[in-house]
mmCIF file of C-alpha atoms in Angstrom:
data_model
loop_
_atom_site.group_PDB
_atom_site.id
_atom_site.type_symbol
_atom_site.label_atom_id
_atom_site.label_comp_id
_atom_site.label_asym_id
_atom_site.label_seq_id
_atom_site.Cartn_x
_atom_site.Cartn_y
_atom_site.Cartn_z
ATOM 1 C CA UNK A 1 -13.799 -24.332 7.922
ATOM 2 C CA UNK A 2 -16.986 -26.755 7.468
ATOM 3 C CA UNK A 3 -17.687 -27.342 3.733
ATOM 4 C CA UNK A 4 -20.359 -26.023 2.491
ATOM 5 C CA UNK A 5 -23.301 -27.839 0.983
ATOM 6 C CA UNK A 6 -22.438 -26.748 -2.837
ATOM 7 C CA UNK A 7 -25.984 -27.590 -4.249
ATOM 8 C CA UNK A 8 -27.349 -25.256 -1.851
ATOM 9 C CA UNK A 9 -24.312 -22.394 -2.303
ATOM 10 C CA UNK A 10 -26.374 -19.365 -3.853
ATOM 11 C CA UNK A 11 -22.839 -16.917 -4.273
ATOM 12 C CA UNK A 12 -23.452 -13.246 -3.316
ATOM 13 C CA UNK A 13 -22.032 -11.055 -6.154
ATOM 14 C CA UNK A 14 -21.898 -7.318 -5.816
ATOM 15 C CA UNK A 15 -21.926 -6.016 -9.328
ATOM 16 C CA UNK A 16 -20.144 -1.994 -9.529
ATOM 17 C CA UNK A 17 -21.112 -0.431 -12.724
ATOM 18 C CA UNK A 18 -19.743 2.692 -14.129
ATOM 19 C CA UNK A 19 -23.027 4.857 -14.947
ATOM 20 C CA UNK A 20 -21.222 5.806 -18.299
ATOM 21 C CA UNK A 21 -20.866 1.813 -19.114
ATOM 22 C CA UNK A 22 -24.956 1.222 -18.590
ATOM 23 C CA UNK A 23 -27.182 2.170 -21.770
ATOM 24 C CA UNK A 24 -30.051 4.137 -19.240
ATOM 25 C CA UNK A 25 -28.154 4.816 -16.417
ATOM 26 C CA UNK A 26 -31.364 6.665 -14.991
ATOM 27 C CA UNK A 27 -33.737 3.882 -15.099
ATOM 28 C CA UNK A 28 -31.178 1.333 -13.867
ATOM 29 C CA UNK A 29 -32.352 0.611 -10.590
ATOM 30 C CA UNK A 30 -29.419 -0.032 -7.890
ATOM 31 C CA UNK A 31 -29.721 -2.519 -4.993
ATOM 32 C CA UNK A 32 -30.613 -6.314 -5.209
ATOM 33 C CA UNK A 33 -31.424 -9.311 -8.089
ATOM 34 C CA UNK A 34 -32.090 -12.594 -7.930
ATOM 35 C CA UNK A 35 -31.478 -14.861 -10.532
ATOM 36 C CA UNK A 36 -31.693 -18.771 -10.949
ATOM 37 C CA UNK A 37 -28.299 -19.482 -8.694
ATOM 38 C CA UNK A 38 -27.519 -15.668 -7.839
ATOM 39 C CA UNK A 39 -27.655 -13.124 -5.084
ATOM 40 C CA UNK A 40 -26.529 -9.855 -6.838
ATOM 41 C CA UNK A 41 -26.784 -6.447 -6.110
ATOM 42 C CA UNK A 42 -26.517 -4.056 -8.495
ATOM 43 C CA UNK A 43 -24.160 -0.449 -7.272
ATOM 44 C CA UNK A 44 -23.435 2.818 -9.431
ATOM 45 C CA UNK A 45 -19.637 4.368 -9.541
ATOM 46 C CA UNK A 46 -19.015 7.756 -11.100
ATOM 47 C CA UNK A 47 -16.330 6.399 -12.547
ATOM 48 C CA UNK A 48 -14.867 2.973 -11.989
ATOM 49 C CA UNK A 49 -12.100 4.446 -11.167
ATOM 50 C CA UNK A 50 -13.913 5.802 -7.894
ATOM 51 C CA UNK A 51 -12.936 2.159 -7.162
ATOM 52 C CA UNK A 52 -10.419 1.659 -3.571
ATOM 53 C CA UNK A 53 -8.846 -1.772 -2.778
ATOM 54 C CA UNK A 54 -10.540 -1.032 0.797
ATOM 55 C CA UNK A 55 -13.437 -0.387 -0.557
ATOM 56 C CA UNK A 56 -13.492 -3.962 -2.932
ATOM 57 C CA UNK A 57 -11.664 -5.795 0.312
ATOM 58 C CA UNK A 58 -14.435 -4.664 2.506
ATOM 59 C CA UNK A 59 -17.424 -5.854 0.703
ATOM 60 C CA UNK A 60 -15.344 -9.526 0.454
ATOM 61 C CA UNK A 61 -14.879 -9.376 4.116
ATOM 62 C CA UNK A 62 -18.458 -8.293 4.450
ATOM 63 C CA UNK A 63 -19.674 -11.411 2.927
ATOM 64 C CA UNK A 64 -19.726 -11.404 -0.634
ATOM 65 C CA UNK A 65 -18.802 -14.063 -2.424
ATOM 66 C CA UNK A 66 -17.656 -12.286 -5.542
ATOM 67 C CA UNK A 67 -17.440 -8.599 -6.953
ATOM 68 C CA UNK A 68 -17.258 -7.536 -10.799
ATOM 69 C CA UNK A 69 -16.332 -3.920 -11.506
ATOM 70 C CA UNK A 70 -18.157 -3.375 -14.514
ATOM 71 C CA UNK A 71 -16.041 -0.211 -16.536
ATOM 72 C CA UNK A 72 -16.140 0.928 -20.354
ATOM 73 C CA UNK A 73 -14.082 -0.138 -22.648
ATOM 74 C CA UNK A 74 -10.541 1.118 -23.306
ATOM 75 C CA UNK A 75 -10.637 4.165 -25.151
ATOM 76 C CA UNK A 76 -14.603 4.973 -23.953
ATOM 77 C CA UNK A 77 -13.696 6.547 -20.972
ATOM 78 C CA UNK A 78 -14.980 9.886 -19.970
ATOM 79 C CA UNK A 79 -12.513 10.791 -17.599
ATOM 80 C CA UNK A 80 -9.957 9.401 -19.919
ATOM 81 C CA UNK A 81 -8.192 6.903 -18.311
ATOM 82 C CA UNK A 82 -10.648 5.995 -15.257
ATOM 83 C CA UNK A 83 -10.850 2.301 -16.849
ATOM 84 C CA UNK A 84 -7.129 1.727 -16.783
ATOM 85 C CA UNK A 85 -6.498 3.152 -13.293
ATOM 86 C CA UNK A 86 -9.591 0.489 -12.050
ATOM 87 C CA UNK A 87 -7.752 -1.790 -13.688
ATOM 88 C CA UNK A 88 -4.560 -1.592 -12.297
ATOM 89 C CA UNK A 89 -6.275 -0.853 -8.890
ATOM 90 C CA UNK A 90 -8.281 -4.466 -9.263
ATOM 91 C CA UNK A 91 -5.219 -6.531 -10.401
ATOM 92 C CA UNK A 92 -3.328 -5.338 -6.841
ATOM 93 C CA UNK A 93 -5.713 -5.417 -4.847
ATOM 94 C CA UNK A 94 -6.837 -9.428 -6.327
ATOM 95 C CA UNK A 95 -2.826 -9.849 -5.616
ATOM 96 C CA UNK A 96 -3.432 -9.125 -1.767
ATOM 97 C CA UNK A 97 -6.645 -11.454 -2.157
ATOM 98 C CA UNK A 98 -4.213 -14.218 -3.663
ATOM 99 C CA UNK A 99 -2.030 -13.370 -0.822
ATOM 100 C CA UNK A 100 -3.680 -14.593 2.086
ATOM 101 C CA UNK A 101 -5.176 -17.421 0.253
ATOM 102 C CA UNK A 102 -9.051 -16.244 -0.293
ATOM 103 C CA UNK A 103 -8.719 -16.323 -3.996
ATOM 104 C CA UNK A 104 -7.991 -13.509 -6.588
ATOM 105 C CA UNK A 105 -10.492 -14.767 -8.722
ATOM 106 C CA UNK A 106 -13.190 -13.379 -6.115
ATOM 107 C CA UNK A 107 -12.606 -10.150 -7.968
ATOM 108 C CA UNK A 108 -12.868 -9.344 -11.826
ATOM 109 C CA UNK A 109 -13.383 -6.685 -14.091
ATOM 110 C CA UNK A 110 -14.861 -6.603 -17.454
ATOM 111 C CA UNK A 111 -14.748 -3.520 -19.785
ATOM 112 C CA UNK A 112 -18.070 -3.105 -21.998
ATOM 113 C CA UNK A 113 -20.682 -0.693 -22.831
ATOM 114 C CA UNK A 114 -24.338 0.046 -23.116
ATOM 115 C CA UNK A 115 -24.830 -2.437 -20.298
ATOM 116 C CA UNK A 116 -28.545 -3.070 -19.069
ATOM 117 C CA UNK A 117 -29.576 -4.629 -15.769
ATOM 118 C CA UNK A 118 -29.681 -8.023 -18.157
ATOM 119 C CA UNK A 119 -26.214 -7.614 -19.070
ATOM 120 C CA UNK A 120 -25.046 -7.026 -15.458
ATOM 121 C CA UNK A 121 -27.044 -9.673 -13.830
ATOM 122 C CA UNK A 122 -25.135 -11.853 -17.439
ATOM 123 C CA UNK A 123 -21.765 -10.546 -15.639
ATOM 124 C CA UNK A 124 -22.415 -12.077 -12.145
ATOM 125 C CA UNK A 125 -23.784 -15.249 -13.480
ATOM 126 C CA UNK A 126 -20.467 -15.893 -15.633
ATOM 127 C CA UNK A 127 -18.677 -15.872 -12.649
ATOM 128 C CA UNK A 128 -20.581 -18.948 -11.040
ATOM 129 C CA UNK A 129 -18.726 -21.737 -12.058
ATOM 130 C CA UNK A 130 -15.528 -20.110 -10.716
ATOM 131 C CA UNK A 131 -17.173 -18.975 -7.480
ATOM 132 C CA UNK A 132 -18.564 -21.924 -6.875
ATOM 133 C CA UNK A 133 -15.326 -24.147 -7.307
ATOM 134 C CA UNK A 134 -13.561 -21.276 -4.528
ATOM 135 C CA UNK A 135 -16.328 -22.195 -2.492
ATOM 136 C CA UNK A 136 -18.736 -19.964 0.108
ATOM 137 C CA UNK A 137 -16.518 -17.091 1.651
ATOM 138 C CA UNK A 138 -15.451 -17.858 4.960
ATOM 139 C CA UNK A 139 -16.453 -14.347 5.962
ATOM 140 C CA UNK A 140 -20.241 -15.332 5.537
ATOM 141 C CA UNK A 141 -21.786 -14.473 9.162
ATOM 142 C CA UNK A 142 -18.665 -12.701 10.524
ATOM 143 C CA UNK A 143 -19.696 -10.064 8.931
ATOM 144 C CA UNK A 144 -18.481 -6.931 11.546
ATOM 145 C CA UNK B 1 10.517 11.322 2.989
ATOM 146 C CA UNK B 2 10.833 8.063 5.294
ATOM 147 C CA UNK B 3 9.750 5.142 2.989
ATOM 148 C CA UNK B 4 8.280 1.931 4.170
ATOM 149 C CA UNK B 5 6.850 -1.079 2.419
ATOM 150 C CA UNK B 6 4.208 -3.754 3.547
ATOM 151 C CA UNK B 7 5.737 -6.700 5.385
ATOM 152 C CA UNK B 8 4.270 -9.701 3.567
ATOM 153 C CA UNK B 9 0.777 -10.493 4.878
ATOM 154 C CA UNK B 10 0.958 -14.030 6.031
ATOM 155 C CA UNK B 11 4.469 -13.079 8.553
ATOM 156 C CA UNK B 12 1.626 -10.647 9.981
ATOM 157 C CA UNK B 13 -0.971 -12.763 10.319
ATOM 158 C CA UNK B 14 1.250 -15.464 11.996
ATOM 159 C CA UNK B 15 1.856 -13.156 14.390
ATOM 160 C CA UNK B 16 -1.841 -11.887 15.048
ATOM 161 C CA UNK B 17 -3.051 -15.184 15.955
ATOM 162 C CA UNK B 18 -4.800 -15.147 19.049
ATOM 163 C CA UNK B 19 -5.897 -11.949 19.573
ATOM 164 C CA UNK B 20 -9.064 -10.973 20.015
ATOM 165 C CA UNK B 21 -8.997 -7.152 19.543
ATOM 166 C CA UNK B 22 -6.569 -5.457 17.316
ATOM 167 C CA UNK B 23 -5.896 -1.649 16.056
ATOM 168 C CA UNK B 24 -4.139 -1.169 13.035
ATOM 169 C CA UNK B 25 -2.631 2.296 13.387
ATOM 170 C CA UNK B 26 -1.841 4.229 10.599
ATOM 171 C CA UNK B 27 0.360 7.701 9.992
ATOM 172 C CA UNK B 28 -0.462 10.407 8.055
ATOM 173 C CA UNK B 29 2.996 11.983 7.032
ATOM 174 C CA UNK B 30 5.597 10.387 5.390
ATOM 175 C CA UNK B 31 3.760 6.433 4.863
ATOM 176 C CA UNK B 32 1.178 8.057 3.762
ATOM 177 C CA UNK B 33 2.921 9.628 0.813
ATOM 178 C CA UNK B 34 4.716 6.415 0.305
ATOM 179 C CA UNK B 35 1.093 4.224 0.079
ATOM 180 C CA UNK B 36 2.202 2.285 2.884
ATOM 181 C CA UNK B 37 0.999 3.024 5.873
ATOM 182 C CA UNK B 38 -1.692 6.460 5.585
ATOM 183 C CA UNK B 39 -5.363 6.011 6.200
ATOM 184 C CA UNK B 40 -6.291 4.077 2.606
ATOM 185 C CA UNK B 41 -3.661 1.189 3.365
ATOM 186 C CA UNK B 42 -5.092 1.333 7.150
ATOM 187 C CA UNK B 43 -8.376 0.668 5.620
ATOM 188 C CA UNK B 44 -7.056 -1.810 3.032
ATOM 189 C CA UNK B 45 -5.239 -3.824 5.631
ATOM 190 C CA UNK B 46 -8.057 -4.308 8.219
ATOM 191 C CA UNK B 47 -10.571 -6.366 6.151
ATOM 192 C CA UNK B 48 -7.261 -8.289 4.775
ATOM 193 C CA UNK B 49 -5.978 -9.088 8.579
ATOM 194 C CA UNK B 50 -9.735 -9.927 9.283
ATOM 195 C CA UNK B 51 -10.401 -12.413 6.433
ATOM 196 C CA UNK B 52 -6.687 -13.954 6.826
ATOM 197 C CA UNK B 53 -7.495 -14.173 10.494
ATOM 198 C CA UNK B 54 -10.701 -15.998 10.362
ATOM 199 C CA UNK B 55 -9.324 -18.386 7.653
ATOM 200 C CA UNK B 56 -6.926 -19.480 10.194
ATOM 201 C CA UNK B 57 -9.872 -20.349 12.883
ATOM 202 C CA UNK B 58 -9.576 -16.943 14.374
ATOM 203 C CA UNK B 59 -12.506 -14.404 14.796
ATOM 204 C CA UNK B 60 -10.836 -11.101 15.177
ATOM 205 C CA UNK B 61 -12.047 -7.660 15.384
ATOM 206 C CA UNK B 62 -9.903 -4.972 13.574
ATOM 207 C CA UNK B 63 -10.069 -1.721 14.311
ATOM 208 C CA UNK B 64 -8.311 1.135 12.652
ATOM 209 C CA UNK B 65 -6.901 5.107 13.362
ATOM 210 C CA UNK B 66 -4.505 6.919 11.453
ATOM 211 C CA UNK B 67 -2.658 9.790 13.379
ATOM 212 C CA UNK B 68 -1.853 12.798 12.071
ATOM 213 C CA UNK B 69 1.668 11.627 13.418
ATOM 214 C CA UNK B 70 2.646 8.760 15.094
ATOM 215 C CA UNK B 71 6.287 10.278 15.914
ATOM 216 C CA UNK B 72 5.392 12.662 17.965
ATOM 217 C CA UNK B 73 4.031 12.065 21.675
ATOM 218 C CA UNK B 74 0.876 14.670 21.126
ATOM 219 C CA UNK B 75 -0.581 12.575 18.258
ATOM 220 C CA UNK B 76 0.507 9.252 19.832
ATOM 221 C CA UNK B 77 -1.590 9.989 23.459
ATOM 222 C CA UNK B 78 -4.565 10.077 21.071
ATOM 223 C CA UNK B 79 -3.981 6.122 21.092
ATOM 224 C CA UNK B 80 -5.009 6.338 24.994
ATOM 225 C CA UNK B 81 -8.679 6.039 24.760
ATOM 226 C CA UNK B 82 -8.648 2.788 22.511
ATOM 227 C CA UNK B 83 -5.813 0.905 24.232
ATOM 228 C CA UNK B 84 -8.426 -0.460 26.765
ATOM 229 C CA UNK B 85 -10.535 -1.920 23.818
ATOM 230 C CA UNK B 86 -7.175 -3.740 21.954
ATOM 231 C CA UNK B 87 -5.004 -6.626 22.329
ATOM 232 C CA UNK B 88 -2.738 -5.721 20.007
ATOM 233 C CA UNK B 89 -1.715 -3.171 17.863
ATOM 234 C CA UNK B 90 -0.104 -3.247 14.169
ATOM 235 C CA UNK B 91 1.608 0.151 13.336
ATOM 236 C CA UNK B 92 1.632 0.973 9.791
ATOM 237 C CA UNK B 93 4.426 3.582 10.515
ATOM 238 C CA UNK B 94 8.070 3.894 10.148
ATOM 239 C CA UNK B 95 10.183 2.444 13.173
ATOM 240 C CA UNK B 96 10.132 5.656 15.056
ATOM 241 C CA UNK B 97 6.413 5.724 15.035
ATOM 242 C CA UNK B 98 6.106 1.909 16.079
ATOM 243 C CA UNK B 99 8.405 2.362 19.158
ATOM 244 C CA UNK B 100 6.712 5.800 19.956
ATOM 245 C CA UNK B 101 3.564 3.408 20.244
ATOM 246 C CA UNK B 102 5.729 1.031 22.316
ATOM 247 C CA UNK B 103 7.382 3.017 24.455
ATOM 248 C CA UNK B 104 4.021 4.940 25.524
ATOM 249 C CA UNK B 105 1.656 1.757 25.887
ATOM 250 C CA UNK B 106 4.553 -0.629 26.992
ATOM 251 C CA UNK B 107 1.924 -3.114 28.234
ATOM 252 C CA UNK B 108 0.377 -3.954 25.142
ATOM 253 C CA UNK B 109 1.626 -6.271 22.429
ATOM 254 C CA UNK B 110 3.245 -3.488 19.061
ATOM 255 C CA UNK B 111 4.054 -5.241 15.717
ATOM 256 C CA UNK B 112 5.316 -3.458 12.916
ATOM 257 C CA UNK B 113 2.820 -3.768 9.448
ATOM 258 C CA UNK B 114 5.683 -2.250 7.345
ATOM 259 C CA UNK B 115 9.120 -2.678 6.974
ATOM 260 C CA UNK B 116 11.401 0.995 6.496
ATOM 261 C CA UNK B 117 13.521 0.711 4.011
ATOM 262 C CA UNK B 118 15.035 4.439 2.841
ATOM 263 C CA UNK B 119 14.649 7.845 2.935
ATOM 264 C CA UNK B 120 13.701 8.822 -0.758
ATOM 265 C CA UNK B 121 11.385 11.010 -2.950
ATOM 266 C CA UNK B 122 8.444 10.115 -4.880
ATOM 267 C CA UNK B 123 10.646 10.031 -8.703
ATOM 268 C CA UNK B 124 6.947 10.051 -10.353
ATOM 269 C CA UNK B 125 3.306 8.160 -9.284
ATOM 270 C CA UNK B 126 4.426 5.156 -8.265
ATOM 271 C CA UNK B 127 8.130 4.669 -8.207
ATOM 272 C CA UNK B 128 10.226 6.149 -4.884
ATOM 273 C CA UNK B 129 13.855 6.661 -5.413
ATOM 274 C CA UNK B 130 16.296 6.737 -2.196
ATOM 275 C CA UNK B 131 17.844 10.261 -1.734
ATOM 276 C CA UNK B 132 19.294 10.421 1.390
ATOM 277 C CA UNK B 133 21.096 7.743 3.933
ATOM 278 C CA UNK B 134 21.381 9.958 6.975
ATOM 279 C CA UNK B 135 25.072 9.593 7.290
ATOM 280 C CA UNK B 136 25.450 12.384 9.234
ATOM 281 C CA UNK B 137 28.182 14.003 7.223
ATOM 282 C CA UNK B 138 26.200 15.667 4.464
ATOM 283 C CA UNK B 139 28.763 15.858 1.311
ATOM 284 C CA UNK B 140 26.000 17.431 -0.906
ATOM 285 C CA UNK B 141 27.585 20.744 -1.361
ATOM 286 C CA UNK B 142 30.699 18.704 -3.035
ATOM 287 C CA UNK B 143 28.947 16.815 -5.273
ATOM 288 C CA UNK B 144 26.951 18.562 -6.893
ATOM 289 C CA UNK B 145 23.842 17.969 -5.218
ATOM 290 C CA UNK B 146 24.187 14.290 -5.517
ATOM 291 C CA UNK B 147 24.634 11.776 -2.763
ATOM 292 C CA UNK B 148 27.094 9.136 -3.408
ATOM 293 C CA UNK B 149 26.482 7.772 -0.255
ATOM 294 C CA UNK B 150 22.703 6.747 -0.834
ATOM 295 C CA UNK B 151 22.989 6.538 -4.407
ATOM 296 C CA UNK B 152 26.324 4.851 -5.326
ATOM 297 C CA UNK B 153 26.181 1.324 -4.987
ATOM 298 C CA UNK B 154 29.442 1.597 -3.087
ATOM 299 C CA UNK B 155 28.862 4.488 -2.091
ATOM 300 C CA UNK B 156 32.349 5.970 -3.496
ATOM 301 C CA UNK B 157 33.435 9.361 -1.929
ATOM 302 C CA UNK B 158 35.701 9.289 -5.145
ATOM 303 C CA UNK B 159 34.277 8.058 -8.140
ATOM 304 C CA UNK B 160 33.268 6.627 -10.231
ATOM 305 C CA UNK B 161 34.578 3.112 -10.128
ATOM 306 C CA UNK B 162 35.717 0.982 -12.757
ATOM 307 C CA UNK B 163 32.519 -0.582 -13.584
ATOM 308 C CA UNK B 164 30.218 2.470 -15.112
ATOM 309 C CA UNK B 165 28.492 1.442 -18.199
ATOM 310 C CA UNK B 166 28.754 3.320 -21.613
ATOM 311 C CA UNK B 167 25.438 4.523 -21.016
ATOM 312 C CA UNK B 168 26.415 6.291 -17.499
ATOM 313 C CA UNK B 169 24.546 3.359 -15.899
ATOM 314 C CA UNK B 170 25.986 1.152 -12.818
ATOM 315 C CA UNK B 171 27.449 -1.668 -12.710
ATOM 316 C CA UNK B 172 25.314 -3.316 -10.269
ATOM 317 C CA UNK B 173 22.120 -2.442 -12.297
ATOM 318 C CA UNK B 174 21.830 -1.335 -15.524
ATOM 319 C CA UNK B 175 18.448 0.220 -14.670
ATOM 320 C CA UNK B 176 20.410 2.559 -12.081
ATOM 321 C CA UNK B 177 22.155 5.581 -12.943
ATOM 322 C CA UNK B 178 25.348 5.633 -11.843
ATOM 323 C CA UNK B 179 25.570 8.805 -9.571
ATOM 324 C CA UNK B 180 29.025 9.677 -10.399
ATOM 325 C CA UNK B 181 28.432 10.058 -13.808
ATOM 326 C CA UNK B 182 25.401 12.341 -12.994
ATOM 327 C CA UNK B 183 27.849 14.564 -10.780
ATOM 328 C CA UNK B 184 30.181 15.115 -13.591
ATOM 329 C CA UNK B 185 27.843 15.741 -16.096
ATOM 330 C CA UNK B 186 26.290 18.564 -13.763
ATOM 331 C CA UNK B 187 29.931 19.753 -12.840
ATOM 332 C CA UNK B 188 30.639 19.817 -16.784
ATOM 333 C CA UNK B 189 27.120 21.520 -17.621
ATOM 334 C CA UNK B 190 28.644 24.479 -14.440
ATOM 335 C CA UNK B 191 32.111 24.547 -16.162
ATOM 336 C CA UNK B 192 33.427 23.520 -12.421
ATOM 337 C CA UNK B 193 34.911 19.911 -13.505
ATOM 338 C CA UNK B 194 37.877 20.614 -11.648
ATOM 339 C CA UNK B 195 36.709 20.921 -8.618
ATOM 340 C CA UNK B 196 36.119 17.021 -8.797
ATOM 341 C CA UNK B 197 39.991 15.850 -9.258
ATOM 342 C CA UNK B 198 40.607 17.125 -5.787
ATOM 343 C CA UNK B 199 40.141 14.355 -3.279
ATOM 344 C CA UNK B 200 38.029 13.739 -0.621
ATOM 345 C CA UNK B 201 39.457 12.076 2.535
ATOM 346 C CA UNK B 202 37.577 9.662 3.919
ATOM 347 C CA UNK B 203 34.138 10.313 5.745
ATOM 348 C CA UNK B 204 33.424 10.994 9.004
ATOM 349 C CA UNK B 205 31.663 7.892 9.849
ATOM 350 C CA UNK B 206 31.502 8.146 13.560
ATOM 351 C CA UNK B 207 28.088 10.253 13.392
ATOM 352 C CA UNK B 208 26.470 7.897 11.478
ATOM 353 C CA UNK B 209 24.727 5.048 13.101
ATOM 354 C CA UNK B 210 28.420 3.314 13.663
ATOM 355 C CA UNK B 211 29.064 5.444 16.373
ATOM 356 C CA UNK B 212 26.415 4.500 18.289
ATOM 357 C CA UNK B 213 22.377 5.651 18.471
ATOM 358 C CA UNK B 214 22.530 9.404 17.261
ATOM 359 C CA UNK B 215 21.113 12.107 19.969
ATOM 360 C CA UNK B 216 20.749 15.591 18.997
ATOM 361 C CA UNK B 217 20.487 18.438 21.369
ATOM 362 C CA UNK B 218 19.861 22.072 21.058
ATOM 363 C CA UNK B 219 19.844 23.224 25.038
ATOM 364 C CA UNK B 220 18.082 26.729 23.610
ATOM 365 C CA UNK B 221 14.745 24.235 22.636
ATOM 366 C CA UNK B 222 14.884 22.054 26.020
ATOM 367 C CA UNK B 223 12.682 22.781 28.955
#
């Protein structure tokens, strides 16, 4: 695989929030956001839970550099236990990611709530430095 | 149910490399229930083969279809109309479905995703316990409803053995319940504790895979 020109490496993050984790979930508007160094796009889950390691593996083999599952807190969910089962879902599924070498730490979670579209856009940017020492995924333009 | 687990990814990938076109087929039945090989792992595996694949230098495209069986030659033919498109294809069921696939597309290239390990039950979400070893000389109705054969680490016709822990755990383990010790706490809890100090004479192994690959007929069923 050619390496990359890092200074020009803008990662693509895909950023799933859980509508109950977001303060307005009605005026958070899904889709994309550019920041300085960023290519996010924002998407809404029921539940993080909703969450399938297909789904996560296919939007890493679609091109995306990273993905953070944005859930609520332990405790805060409404379905009970929704954050824990995303949890456990995202920490097998970065194991199969680890597994054939394309780097678990392409996928994260983080547990908060009363997110805004600032906070989100916050989430994908504190994953730069990591994304950006894995490198550009070697999916970008194979996209199928 | 048959149980199966994922062979590890990169002894798959290895052999993947090179092809251009490959279906991974899934089964809906008894994989399925084990999460190894039902429609999500089918659609967890292809973007996993694909990314491992073109990491490797290889541009591959995966496709995927779960049957609703893939023992059974009616659900199998369904294969037929996507065989021209593949190269290969990686069968996410138990042996029996992976040499169905075999034996009806013998020209193209069939590789196991999942290793079969046991015929078990689903204990609780996420932990499968083997039941059943398909001896062939079912001793259930003697024990209690326990198989010693499956679930004895020695699998004792007469036991227990010498090495039960206090706790009625094996030996072997000490996360494993020793199965004798479950058969004469049932035969104690039925007052019928006697009926375990007469003893068994050793199994009929010759139907069990010893004796050769099993065949079963019933001429009433035959066409």
């Amino acid at each position: 695989m050619e390496k990359a020109d890092q200074s020009e490496y803008t990662p693509r993050i895909v950023v799933l929030y859980c509508h109950n984790a977001v303060s307005s979930p009605a005026e958070l508007r899904e889709g994309s956001y550019q920041s300085k160094g960023v290519d996010a796009y924002f998407a809404a889950l029921p539940c993080s839970s909703k969450i399938e390691s297909s789904y996560l593996l296919k939007i890493i083999a679609d091109g995306a550099d990273g993905v953070v599952v944005a859930a609520c807190p332990e405790g805060h969910c409404q379905f009970m236990v929704g954050n824990c089962r995303a949890e456990k879902r995202i920490n097998y599924t970065r194991s199969l990611l680890d597994s054939i070498g394309m780097g678990a730490e392409r996928l994260t979670i983080e547990k908060e709530k009363d997110l805004t579209a600032k906070d989100l856009l916050e989430l994908a940017l504190n994953r730069l430095e990591t994304l950006k020492i894995l490198g550009p995924n070697p999916m970008r333009g194979a996209e199928k | 149910m048959i149980i199966a687990e994922w062979k590890p990814l990169p002894e798959l990938v290895d052999k993947l490399k090179g092809y251009k076109r490959v279906l991974v087929a899934g089964c809906a039945t008894c994989v399925a229930e084990c999460a190894a090989g039902g429609e999500r792992e089918v659609e967890t595996l292809a973007p996993l083969l694909r990314m491992a694949l073109k990491k490797e230098g290889y541009d591959v495209t995966v496709n995927t279809k779960t049957l609703e069986r893939q023992c059974e030659w009616e659900f199998v033919e369904s294969l037929a109309e996507l065989v021209p498109d593949i190269d290969a294809v990686v069968s996410l069921a138990c042996g029996i479905g992976v040499q169905a696939v075999a034996e009806r597309f013998p020209d193209l290239a069939v590789y196991p995703g999942v290793n079969t390990t046991s015929l078990a039950i689903r204990q609780e979400p996420g932990l499968w316990l083997a039941r059943c070893a398909a001896c062939g000389d079912c001793v259930l109705g003697e024990t209690f409803g326990f198989c010693p054969v499956a679930r004895c680490a020695k699998s004792l016709s007469n036991g227990p053995c010498g090495g039960t822990r206090k706790e009625g755990k094996c030996e072997v383990n000490e996360e494993l319940d020793c199965v004798w010790h479950q058969i004469y706490e049932r035969a104690k809890a039925r007052g019928k504790v006697d009926q375990l100090l007469k003893v068994r004479k050793p199994r009929n192994w010759s139907n069990s895979g010893h004796g050769g690959p099993k065949r079963m007929v019933r001429e009433d069923l035959r066409s």
